[in-house]
mmCIF file of C-alpha atoms in Angstrom:
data_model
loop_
_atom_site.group_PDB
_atom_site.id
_atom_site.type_symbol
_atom_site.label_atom_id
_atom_site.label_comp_id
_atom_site.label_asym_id
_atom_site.label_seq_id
_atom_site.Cartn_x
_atom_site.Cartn_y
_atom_site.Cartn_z
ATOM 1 C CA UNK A 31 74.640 146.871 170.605
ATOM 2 C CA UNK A 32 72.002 144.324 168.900
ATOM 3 C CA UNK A 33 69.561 145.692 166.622
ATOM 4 C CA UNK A 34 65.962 143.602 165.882
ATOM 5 C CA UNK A 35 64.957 143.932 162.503
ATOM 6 C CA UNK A 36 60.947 142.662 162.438
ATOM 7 C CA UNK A 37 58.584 141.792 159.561
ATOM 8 C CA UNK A 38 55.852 140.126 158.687
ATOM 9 C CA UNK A 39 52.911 142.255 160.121
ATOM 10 C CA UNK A 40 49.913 142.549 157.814
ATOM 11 C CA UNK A 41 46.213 143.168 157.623
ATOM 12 C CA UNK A 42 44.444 139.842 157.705
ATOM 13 C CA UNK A 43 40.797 138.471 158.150
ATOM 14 C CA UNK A 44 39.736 136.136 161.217
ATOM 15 C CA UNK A 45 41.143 132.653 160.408
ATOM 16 C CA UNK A 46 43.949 133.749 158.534
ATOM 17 C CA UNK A 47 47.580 133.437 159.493
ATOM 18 C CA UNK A 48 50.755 135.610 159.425
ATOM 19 C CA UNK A 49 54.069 134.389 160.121
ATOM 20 C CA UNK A 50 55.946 137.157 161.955
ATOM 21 C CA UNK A 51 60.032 137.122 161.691
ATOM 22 C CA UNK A 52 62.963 138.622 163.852
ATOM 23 C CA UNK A 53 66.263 139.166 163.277
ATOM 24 C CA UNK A 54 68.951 139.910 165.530
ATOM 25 C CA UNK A 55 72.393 141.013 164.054
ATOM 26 C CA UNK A 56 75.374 143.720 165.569
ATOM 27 C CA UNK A 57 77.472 142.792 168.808
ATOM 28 C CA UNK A 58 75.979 139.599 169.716
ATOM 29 C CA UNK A 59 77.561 137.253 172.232
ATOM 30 C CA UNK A 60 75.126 134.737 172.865
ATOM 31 C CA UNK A 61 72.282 134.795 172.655
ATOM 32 C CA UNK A 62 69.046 133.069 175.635
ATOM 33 C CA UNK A 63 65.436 133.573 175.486
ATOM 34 C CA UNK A 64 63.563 135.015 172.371
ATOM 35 C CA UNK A 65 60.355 136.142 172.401
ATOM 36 C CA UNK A 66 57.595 138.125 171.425
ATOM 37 C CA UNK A 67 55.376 140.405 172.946
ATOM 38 C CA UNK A 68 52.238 142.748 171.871
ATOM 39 C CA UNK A 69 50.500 145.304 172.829
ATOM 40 C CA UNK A 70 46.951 146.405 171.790
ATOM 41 C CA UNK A 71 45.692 149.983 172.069
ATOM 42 C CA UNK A 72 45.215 151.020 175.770
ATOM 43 C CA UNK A 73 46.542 147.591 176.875
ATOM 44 C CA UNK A 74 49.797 146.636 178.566
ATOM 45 C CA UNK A 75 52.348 145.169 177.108
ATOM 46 C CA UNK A 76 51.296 141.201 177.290
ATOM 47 C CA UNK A 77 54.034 138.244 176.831
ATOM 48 C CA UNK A 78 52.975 135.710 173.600
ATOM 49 C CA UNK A 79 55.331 132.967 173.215
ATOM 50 C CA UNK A 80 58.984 132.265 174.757
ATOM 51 C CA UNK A 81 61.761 130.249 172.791
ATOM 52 C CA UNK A 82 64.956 129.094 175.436
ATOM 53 C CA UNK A 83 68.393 128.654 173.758
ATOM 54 C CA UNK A 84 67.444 124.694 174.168
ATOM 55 C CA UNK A 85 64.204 124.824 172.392
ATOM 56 C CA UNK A 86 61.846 124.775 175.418
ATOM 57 C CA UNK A 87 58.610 127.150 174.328
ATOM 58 C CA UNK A 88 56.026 128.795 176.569
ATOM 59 C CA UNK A 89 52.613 130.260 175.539
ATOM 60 C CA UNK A 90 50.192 132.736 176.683
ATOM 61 C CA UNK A 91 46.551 130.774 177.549
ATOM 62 C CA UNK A 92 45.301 133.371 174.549
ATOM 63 C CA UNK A 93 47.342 131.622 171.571
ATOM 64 C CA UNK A 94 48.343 128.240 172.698
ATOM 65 C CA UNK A 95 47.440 125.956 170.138
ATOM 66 C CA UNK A 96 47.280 128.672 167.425
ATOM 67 C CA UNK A 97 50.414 130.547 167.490
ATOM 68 C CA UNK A 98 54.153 128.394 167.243
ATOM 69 C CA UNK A 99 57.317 129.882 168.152
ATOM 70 C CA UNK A 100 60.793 128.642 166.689
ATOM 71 C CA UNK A 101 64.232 130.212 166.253
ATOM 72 C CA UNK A 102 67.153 129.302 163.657
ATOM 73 C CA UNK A 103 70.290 129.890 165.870
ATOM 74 C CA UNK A 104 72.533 130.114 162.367
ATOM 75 C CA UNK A 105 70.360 133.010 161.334
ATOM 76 C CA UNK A 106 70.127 134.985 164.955
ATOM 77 C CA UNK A 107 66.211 135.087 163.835
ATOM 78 C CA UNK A 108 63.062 134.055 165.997
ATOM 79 C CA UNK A 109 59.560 133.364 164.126
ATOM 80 C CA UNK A 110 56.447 133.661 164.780
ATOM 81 C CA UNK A 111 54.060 131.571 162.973
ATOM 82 C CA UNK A 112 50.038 132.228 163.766
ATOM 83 C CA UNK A 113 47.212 130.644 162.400
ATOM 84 C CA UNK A 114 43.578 131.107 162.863
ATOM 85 C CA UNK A 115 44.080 134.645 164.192
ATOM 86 C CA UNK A 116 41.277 136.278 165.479
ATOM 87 C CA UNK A 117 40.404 140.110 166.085
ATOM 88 C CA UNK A 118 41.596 140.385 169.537
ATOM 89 C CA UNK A 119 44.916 139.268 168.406
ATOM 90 C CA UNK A 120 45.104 142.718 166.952
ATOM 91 C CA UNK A 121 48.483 144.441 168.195
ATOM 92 C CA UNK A 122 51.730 146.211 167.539
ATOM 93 C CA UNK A 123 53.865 142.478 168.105
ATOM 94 C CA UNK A 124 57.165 143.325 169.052
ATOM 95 C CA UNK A 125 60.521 141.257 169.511
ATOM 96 C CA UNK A 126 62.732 140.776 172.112
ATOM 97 C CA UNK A 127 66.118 138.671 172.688
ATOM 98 C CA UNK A 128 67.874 138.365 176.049
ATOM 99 C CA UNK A 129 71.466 137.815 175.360
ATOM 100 C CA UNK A 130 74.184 137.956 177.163
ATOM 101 C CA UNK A 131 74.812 141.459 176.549
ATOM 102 C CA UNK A 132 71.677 142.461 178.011
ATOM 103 C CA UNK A 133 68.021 142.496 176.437
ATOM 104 C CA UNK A 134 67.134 144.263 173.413
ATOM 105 C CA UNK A 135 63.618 145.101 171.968
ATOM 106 C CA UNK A 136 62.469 145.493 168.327
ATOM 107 C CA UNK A 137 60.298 148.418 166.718
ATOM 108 C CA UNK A 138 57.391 146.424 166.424
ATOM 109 C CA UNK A 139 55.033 145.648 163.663
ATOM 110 C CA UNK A 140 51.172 145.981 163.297
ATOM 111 C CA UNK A 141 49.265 142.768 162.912
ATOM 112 C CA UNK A 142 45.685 143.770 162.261
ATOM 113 C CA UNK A 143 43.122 141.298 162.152
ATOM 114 C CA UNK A 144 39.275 142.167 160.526
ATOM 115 C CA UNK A 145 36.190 140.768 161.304
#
């Protein structure tokens, strides 16, 4: 089993930034793709940024440019850096690591964003 332990979630005003952080420890064999997701009230669950086990990153449309995803492999942790966050990026952001074991979500945490 892999448990996700996420932080970083914070009440912020438009044009601020947040870095978000995720770390992975228990039985982990290898870990692939890390990644994090949100959800916003009465939304689905939407995909934000992607990191591969080589690096490669993919963005939503809604935060390229803003938001940067990276990963320390020594530290089993993904990160989510976001700057100039706006109120629509208001969500419960939640992490999630494919690994060889199988995939394995965080508990989320609350990024709130004022106006």
């Amino acid at each position: 089993q892999v448990q996700l332990v996420e932080s970083g979630g914070d009440l912020v005003q438009a044009g601020g930034s947040l870095r978000l952080s995720c770390a992975a420890s228990g039985s982990i064999f290898s870990i692939n793709a890390m990644a994090w997701y949100r959800q916003a009230p009465v939304k689905q669950r939407e995909l934000v940024a992607i990191i591969s086990s080589g690096g490669v990153t993919t963005y939503a449309g809604s935060v390229k440019g803003r938001f940067t995803v990276s990963r320390d492999n020594a530290k089993n942790t993904v990160y989510l850096q976001m700057n100039s966050l706006r109120p629509e990026d208001t969500a419960v952001y939640y992490c999630n690591v494919v690994t060889g074991g199988g995939v394995f979500w965080g508990q989320g945490t609350q990024v709130s964003v004022s106006s």
